[in-house]
Short mmCIF file of C-alpha atoms and ligand atoms in Angstrom, two decimals:
data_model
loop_
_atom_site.label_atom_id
_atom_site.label_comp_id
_atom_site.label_asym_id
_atom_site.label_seq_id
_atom_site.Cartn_x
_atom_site.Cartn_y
_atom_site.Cartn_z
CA UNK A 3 0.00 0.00 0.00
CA UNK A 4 1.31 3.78 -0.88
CA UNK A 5 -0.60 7.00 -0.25
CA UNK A 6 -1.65 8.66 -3.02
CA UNK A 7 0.03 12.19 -2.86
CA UNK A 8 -3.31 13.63 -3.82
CA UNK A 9 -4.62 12.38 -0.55
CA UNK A 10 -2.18 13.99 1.31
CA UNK A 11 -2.86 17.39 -0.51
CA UNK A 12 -6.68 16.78 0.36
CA UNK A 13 -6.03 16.21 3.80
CA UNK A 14 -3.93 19.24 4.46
CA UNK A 15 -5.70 21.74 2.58
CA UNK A 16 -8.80 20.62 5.57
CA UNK A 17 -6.08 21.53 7.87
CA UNK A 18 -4.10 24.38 6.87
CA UNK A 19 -5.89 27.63 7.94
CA UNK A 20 -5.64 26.10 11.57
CA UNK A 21 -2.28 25.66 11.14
CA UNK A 22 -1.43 29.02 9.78
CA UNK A 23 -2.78 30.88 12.05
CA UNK A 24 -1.04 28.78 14.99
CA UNK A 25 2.27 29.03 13.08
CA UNK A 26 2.19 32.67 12.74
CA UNK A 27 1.01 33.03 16.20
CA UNK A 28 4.15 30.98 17.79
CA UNK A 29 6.47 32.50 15.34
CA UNK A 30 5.27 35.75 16.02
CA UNK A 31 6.06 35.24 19.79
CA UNK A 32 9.49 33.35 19.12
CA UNK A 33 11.29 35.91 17.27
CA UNK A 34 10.39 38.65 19.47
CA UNK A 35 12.02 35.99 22.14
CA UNK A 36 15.13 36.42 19.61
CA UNK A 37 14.40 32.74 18.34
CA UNK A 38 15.70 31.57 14.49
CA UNK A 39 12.20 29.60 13.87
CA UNK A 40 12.93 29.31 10.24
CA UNK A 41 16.32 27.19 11.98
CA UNK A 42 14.57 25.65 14.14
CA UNK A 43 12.08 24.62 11.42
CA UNK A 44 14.55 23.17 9.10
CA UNK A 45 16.45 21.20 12.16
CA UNK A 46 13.76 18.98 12.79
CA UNK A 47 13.12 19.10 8.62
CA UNK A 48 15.79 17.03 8.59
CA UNK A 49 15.64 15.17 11.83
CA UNK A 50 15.11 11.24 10.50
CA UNK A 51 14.37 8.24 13.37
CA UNK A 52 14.42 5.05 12.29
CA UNK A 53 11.58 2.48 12.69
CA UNK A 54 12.98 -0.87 14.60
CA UNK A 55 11.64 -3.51 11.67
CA UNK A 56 10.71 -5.31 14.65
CA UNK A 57 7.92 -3.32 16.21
CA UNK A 58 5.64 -3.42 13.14
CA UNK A 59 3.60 -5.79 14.00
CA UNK A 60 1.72 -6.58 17.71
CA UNK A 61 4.30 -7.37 20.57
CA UNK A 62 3.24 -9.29 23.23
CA UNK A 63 4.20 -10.51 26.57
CA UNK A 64 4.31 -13.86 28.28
CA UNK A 65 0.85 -13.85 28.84
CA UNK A 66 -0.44 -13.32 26.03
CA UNK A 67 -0.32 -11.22 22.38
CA UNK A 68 -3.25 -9.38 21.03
CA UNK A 69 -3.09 -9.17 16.92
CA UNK A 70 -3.74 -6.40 15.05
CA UNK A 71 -4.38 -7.56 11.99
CA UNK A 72 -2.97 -6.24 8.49
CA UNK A 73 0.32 -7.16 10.06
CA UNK A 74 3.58 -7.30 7.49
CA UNK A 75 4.75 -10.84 7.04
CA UNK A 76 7.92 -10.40 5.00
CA UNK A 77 10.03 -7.45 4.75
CA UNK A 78 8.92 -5.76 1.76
CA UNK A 79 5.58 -5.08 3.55
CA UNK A 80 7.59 -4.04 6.93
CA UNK A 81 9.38 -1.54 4.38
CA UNK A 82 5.86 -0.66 2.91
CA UNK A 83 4.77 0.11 5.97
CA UNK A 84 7.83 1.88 7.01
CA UNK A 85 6.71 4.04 4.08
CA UNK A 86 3.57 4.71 5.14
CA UNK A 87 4.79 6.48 8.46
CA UNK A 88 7.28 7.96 6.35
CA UNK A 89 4.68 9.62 4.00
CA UNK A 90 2.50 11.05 6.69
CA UNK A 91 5.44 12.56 9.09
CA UNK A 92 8.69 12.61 6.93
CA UNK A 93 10.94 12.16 9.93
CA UNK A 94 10.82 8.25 9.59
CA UNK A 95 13.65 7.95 6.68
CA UNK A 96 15.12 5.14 8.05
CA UNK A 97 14.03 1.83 9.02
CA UNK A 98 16.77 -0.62 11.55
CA UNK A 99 16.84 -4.43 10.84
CA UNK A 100 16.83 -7.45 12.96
CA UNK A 101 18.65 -10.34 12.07
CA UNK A 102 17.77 -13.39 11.23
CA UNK A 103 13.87 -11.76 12.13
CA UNK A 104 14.47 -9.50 8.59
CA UNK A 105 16.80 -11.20 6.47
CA UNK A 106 16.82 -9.78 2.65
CA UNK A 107 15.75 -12.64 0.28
CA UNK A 108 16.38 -10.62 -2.90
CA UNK A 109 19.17 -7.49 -1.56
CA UNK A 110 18.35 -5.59 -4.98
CA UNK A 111 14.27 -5.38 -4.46
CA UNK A 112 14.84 -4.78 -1.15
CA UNK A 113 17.43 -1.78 -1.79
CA UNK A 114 14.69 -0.75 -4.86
CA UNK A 115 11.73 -0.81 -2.75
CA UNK A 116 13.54 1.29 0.41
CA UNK A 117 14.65 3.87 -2.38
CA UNK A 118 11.41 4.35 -3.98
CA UNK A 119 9.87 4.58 -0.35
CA UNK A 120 12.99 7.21 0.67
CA UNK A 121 14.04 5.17 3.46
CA UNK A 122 17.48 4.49 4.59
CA UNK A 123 19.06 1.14 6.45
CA UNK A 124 20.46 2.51 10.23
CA UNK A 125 21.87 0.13 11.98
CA UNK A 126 21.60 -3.82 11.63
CA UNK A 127 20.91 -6.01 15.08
CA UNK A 128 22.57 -8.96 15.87
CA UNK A 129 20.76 -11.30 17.53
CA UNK A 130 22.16 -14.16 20.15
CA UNK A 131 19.80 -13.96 22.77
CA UNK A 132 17.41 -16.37 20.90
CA UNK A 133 18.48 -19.82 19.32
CA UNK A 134 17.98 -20.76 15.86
CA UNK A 135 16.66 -24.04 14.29
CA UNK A 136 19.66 -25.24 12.85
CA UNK A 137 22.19 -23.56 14.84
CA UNK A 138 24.93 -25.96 16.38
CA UNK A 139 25.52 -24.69 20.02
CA UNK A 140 22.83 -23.03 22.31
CA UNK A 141 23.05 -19.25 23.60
CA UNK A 142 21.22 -20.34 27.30
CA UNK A 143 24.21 -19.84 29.38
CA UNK A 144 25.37 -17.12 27.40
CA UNK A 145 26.38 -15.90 23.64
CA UNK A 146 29.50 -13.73 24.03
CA UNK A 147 30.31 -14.59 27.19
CA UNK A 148 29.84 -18.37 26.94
CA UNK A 149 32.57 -20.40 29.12
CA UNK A 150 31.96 -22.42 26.05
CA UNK A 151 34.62 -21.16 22.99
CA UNK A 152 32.41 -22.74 20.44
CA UNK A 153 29.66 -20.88 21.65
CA UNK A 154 31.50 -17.97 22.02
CA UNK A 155 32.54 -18.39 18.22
CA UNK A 156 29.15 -19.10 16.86
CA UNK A 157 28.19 -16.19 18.34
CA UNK A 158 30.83 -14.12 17.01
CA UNK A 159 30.30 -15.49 13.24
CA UNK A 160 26.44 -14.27 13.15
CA UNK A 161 27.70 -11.10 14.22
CA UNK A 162 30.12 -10.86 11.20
CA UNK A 163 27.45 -12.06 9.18
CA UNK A 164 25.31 -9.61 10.28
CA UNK A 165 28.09 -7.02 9.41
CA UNK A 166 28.13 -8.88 5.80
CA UNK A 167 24.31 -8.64 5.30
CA UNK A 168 24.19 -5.11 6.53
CA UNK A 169 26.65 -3.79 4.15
CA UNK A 170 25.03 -5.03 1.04
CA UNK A 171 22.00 -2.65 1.69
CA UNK A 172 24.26 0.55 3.10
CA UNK A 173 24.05 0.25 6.51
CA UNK A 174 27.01 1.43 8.59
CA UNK A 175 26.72 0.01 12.08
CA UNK A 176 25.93 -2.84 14.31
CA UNK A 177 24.27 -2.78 17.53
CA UNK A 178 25.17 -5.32 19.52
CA UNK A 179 22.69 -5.82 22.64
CA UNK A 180 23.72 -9.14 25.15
CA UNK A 181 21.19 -10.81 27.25
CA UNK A 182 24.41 -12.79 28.83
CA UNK A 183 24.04 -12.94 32.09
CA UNK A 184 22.68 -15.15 35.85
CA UNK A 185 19.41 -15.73 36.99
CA UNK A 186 21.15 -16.96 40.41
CA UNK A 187 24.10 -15.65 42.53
CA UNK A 188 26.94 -18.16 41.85
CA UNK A 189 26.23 -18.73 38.42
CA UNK A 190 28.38 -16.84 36.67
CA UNK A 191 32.15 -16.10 37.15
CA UNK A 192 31.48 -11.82 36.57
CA UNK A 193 35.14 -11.26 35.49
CA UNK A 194 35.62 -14.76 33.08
CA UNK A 195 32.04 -13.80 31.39
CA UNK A 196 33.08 -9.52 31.31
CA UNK A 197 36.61 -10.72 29.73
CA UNK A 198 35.32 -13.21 27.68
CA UNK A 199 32.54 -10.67 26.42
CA UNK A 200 35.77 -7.84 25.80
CA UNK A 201 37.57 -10.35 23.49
CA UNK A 202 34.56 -11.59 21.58
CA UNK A 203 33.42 -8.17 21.19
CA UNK A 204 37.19 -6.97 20.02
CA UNK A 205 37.24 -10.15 17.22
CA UNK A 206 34.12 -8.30 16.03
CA UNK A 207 35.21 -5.20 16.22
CA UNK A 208 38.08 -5.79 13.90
CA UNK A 209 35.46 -7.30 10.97
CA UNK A 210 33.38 -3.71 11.22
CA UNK A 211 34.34 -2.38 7.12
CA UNK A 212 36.35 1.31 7.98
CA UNK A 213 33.26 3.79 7.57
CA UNK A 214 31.44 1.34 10.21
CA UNK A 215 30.23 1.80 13.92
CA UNK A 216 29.46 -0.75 16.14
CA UNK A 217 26.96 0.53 19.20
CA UNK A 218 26.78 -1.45 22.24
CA UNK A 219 23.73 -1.59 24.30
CA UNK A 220 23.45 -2.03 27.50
CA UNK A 221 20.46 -3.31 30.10
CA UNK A 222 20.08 -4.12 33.84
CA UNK A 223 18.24 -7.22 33.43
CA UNK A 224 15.43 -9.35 31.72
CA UNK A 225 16.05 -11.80 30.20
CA UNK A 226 18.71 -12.62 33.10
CA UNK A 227 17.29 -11.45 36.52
CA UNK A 228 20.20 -11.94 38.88
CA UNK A 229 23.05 -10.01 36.95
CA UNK A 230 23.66 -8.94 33.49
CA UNK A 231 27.61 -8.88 31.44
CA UNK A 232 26.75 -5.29 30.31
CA UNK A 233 24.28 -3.88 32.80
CA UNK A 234 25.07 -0.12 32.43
CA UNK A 235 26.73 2.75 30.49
CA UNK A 236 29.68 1.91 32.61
CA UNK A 237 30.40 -1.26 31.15
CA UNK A 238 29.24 -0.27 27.75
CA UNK A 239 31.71 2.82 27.74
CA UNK A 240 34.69 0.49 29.15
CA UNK A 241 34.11 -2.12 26.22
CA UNK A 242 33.88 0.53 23.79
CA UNK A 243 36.98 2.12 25.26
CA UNK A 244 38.53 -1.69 24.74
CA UNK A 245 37.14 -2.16 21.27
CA UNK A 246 38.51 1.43 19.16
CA UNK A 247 37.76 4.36 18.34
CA UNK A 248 34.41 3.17 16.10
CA UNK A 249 32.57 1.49 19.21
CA UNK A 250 30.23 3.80 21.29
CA UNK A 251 27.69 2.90 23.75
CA UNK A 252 23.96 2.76 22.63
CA UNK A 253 21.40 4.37 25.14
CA UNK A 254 18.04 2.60 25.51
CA UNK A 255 15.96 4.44 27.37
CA UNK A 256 14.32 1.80 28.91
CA UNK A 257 17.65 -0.23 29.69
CA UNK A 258 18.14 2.14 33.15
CA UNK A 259 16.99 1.18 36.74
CA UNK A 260 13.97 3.68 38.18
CA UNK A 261 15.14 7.00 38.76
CA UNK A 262 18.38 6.94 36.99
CA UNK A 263 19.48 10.30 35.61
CA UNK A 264 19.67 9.12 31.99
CA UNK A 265 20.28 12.92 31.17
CA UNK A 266 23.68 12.86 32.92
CA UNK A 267 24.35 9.57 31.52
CA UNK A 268 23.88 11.45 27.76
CA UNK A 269 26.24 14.00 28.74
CA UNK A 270 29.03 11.79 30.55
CA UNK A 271 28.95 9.88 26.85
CA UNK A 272 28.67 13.11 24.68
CA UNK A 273 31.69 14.70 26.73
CA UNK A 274 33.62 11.59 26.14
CA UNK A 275 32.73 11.37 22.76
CA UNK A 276 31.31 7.54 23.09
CA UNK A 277 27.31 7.91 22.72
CA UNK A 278 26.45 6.37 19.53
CA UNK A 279 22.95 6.96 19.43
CA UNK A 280 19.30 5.84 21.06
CA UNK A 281 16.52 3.37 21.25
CA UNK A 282 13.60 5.73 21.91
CA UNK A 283 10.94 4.39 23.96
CA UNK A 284 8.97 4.93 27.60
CA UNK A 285 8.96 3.02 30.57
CA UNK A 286 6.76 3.45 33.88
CA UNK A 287 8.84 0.14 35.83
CA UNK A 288 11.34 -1.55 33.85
CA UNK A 289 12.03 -2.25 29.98
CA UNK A 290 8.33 -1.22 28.75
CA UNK A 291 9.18 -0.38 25.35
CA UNK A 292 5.64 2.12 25.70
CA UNK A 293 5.17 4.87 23.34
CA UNK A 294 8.06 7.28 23.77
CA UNK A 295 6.58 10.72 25.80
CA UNK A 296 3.94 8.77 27.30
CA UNK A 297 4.80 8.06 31.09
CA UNK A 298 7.73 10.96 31.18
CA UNK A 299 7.87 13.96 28.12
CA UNK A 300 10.09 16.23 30.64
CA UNK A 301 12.80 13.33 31.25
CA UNK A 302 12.80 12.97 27.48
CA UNK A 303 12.99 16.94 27.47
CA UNK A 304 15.97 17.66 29.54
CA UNK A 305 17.78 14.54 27.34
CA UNK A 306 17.04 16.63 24.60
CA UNK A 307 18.44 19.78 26.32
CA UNK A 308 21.69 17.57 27.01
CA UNK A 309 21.88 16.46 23.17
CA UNK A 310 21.28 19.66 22.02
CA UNK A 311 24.46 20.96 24.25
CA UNK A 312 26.63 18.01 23.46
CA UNK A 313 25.86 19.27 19.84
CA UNK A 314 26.81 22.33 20.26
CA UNK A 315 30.03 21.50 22.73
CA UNK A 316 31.44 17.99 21.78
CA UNK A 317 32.81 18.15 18.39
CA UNK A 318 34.50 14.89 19.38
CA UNK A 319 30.74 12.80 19.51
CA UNK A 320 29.89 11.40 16.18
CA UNK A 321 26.67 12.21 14.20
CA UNK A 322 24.14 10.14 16.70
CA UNK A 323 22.09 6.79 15.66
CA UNK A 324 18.30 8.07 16.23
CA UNK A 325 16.14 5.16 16.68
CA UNK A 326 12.75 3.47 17.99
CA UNK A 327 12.38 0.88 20.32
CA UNK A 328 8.74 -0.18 21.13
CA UNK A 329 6.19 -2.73 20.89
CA UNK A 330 3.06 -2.15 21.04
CA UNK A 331 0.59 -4.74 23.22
CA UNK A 332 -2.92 -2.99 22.86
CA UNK A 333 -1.82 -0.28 20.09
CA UNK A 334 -1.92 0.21 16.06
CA UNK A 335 2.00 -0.60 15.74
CA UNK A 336 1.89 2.11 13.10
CA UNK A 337 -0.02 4.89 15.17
CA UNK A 338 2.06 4.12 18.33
CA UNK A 339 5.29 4.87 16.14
CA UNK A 340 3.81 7.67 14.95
CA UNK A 341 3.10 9.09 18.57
CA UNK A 342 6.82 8.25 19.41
CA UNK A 343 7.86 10.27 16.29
CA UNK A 344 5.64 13.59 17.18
CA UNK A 345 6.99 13.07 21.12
CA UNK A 346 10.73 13.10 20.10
CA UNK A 347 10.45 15.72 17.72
CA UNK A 348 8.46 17.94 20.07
CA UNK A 349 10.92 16.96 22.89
CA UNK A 350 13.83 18.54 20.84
CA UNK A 351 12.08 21.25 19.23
CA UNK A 352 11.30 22.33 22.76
CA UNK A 353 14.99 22.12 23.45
CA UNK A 354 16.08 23.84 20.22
CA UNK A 355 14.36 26.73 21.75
CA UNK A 356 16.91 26.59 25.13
CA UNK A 357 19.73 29.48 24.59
CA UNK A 358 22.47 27.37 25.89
CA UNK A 359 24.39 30.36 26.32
CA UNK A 360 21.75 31.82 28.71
CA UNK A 361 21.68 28.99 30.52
CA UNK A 362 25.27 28.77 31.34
CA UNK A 363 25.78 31.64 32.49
CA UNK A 364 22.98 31.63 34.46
CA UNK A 365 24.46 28.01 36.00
CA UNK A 366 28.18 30.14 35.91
CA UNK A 367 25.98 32.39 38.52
CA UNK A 368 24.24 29.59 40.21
CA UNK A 369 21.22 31.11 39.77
CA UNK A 370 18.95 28.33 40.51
CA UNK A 371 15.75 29.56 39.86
CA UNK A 372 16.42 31.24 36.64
CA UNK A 373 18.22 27.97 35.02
CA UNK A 374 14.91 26.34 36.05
CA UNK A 375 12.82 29.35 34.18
CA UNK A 376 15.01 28.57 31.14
CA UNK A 377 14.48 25.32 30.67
CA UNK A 378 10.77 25.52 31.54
CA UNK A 379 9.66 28.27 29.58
CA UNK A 380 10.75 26.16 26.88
CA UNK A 381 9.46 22.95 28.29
CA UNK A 382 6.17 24.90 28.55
CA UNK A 383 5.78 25.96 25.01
CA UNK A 384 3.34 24.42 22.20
CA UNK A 385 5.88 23.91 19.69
CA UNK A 386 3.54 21.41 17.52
CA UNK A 387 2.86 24.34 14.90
CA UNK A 388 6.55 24.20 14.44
CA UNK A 389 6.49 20.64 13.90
CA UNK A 390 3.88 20.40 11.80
CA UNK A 391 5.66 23.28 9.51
CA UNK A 392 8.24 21.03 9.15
CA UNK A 393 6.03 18.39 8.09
CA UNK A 394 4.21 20.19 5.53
CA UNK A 395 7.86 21.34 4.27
CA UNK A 396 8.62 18.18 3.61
CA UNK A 397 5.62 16.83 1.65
CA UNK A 398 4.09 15.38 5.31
CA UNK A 399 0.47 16.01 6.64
CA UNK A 400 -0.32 18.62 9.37
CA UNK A 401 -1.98 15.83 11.17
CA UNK A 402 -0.59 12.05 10.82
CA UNK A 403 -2.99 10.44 12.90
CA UNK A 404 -5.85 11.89 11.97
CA UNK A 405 -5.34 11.41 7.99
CA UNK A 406 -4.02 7.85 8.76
CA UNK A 407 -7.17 7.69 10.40
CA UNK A 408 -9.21 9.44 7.68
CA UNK A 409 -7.87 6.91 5.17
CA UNK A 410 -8.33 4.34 7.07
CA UNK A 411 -5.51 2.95 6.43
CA UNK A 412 -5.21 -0.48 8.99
CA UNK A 413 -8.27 -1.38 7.14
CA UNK A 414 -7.07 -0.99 4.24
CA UNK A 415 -4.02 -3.21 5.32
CA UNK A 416 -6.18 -5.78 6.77
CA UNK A 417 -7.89 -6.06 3.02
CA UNK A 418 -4.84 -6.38 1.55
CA UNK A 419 -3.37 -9.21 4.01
CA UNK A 420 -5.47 -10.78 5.91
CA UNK A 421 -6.20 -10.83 9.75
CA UNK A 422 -3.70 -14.10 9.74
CA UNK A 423 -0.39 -12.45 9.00
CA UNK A 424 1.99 -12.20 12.31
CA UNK A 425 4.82 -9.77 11.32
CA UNK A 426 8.65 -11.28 13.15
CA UNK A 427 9.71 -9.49 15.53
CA UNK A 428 9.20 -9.29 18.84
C1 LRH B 513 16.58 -5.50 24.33
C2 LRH B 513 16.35 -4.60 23.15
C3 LRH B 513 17.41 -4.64 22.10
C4 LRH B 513 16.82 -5.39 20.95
C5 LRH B 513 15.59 -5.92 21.47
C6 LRH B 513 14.58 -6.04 20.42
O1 LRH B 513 15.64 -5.26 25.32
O2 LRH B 513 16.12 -3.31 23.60
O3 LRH B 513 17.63 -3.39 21.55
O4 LRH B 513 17.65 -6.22 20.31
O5 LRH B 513 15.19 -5.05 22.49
MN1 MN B 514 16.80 -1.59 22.51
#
């Protein structure tokens, strides 16, 4: 399915006047404030997330997975419906693939069909936290980290091969995310299965092609609920320390422990020029994967307000990896991503508007009170005109929900497939 360009004309053209008047109205306001909207404008123009291939379909929990029918069941309809997103918001140019869940059967359809749809490949996933049919050795004690050298090397070949299948449709990084780790004190040796985990990750490291990144990801627990190898930006940062110059870590934002500062985290990783990039999603306990902005906007915020610096100040971070990582129990897969696409890009809009230099000196003067005015006079302004002139800049709709909605588009998929398709993923 593609969306008819005409219908995306029709559908603004209900919406524009609104619009206009809101645009001019904010604009107005913001460049009295001495505020560059047209900058700000063309910043998040150009801002592109990437849709996890995985979270296209309905996720599910242990107990129990509620379909949504219409789902992809091969790649070209994940990319197709990559597109879709794409169409209405044009900030979803890129779509992240899961090996073996997404697999290319035929690499030059697949690279046709993502050009004619606009979107790019970000990074490719390993995956050794799930065994495969015909696989020779078992990843239940461990991929990585195994005590078991075979183990550790069958691990280490599907990550090369992931590298391999990754190149041949222009990606340029690997994220590597381990669910080594104990479900019971005594299980593991920490320092054989941290060491182990170093070299494996180092014989890797030295297959990445030159232009390549790899991104390592790190997580407290779940799958493992006693202790995980890389449970924290610490250990991430130290193994990308070990590995070169082209590993950073990878921040998921639901990979942290309640109440960490995952702001300062950003920083710490901006300042030392390590953070690779993000897995977008919202959490109320542990690794949710909810709709990003939907338990906590202002933590998302103030990460902005911390990217936005580290932009500005760290010269020495690489261009950051922006990515999705959801699943979606009791929502449309495609209008859950396209909530977490408006929440990021109102999050940093609303911290484009921060005058870092203000700021400083106003933290230079430790004036409390005014560093908190700063940041929530932005925090506290409607910026969704701005967003949705970026949208309509790029050939998006003023509204992606509500056209999505207007042309009834999961129905539309559900003709088209079935209600019997389960997309892979998780
Ligand atoms: C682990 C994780 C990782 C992916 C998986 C789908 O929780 O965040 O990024 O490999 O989800
Ligand atoms: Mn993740």
């Amino acid at each position: 399915m593609k969306i008819d360009q005409n219908l995306i004309i029709d559908s603004n053209n209900k919406n524009l006047q609104t619009h206009q008047s809101h645009f001019n109205f904010l604009a107005d306001s913001l460049s009295k404030k001495g505020k560059n909207v047209d900058a700000i404008v063309s910043r998040l123009k150009d801002f592109q997330v990437a849709i996890p291939s995985w979270a296209l379909g309905a996720g599910g929990t242990r107990f129990g997975r509620f379909s949504y029918y219409g789902e992809p069941s091969n790649l070209e309809q994940k990319l197709e419906d990559v597109g879709l997103i794409h169409a209405l918001t044009k900030t979803a140019g890129a779509v992240s693939l899961h090996i073996p869940w997404d697999i290319p059967t035929d690499y030059k359809a697949i690279k046709e069909l993502a050009n004619d749809l606009d979107i790019k490949f970000d990074a490719v996933n390993s995956n050794t936290f799930q065994d495969q049919e015909k696989a020779k050795e078992s990843y239940k004690y461990g991929s990585l980290s195994n005590t078991s050298s075979a183990i550790r090397e069958q691990a280490i070949q599907h990550n090369i091969d992931v590298i391999n299948i990754g190149n041949q449709l222009g990606s340029k990084s690997l994220t590597v995310w381990l669910a080594d780790g104990s479900c019971f004190p005594g299980q593991n040796n920490f320092q054989t299965a941290l060491q182990n985990t170093e070299n494996s990750l180092k014989t890797i490291y030295k297959k990445l092609p030159e232009d390549w990144n790899m991104l390592i990801e790190y997580k407290p627990y779940e799958p493992n609920f006693y202790s995980t190898v890389i449970q924290d930006w610490g250990t991430s940062f130290m193994l990308a320390n070990a590995c070169g110059d082209k590993a950073y870590s990878l921040v998921d934002l639901g990979h942290h422990l309640p109440n960490s500062n995952i702001e300062q985290i950003v920083s710490i990783l901006m300042s030392k020029g390590k953070l690779g990039g993000f897995h977008f999603n919202d959490s109320k306990y542990g690794d949710d994967d909810l709709t990003v902005g939907s338990i906590k906007p202002y933590a998302l915020f103030l990460i902005f307000n911390e990217l936005v610096y580290g932009m500005q100040n760290n010269p020495q971070n690489p261009d950051l990896a922006w990515m999705i990582d959801a699943s979606h129990n009791i929502k449309d897969p495609l209008e859950d991503l396209i909530q977490s696409l408006e929440a990021i890009q109102e999050a940093y809009a609303k911290a484009l508007l921060i005058d870092q230099a203000e700021l400083k000196a106003a933290q230079l003067n430790n004036d409390v009170v005014k560093c908190q005015e700063i940041l929530q006079d932005a925090y506290r302004t409607d910026v969704r005109p701005l967003i949705e002139k970026a949208r309509l800049d790029a050939g998006g709709v003023v509204h992606p929900i509500k056209t999505y909605r207007d042309l009834n588009i999961r129905n539309t998929l559900i003709k088209e497939r079935g209600k019997n398709t389960v997309a892979t993923g998780l």
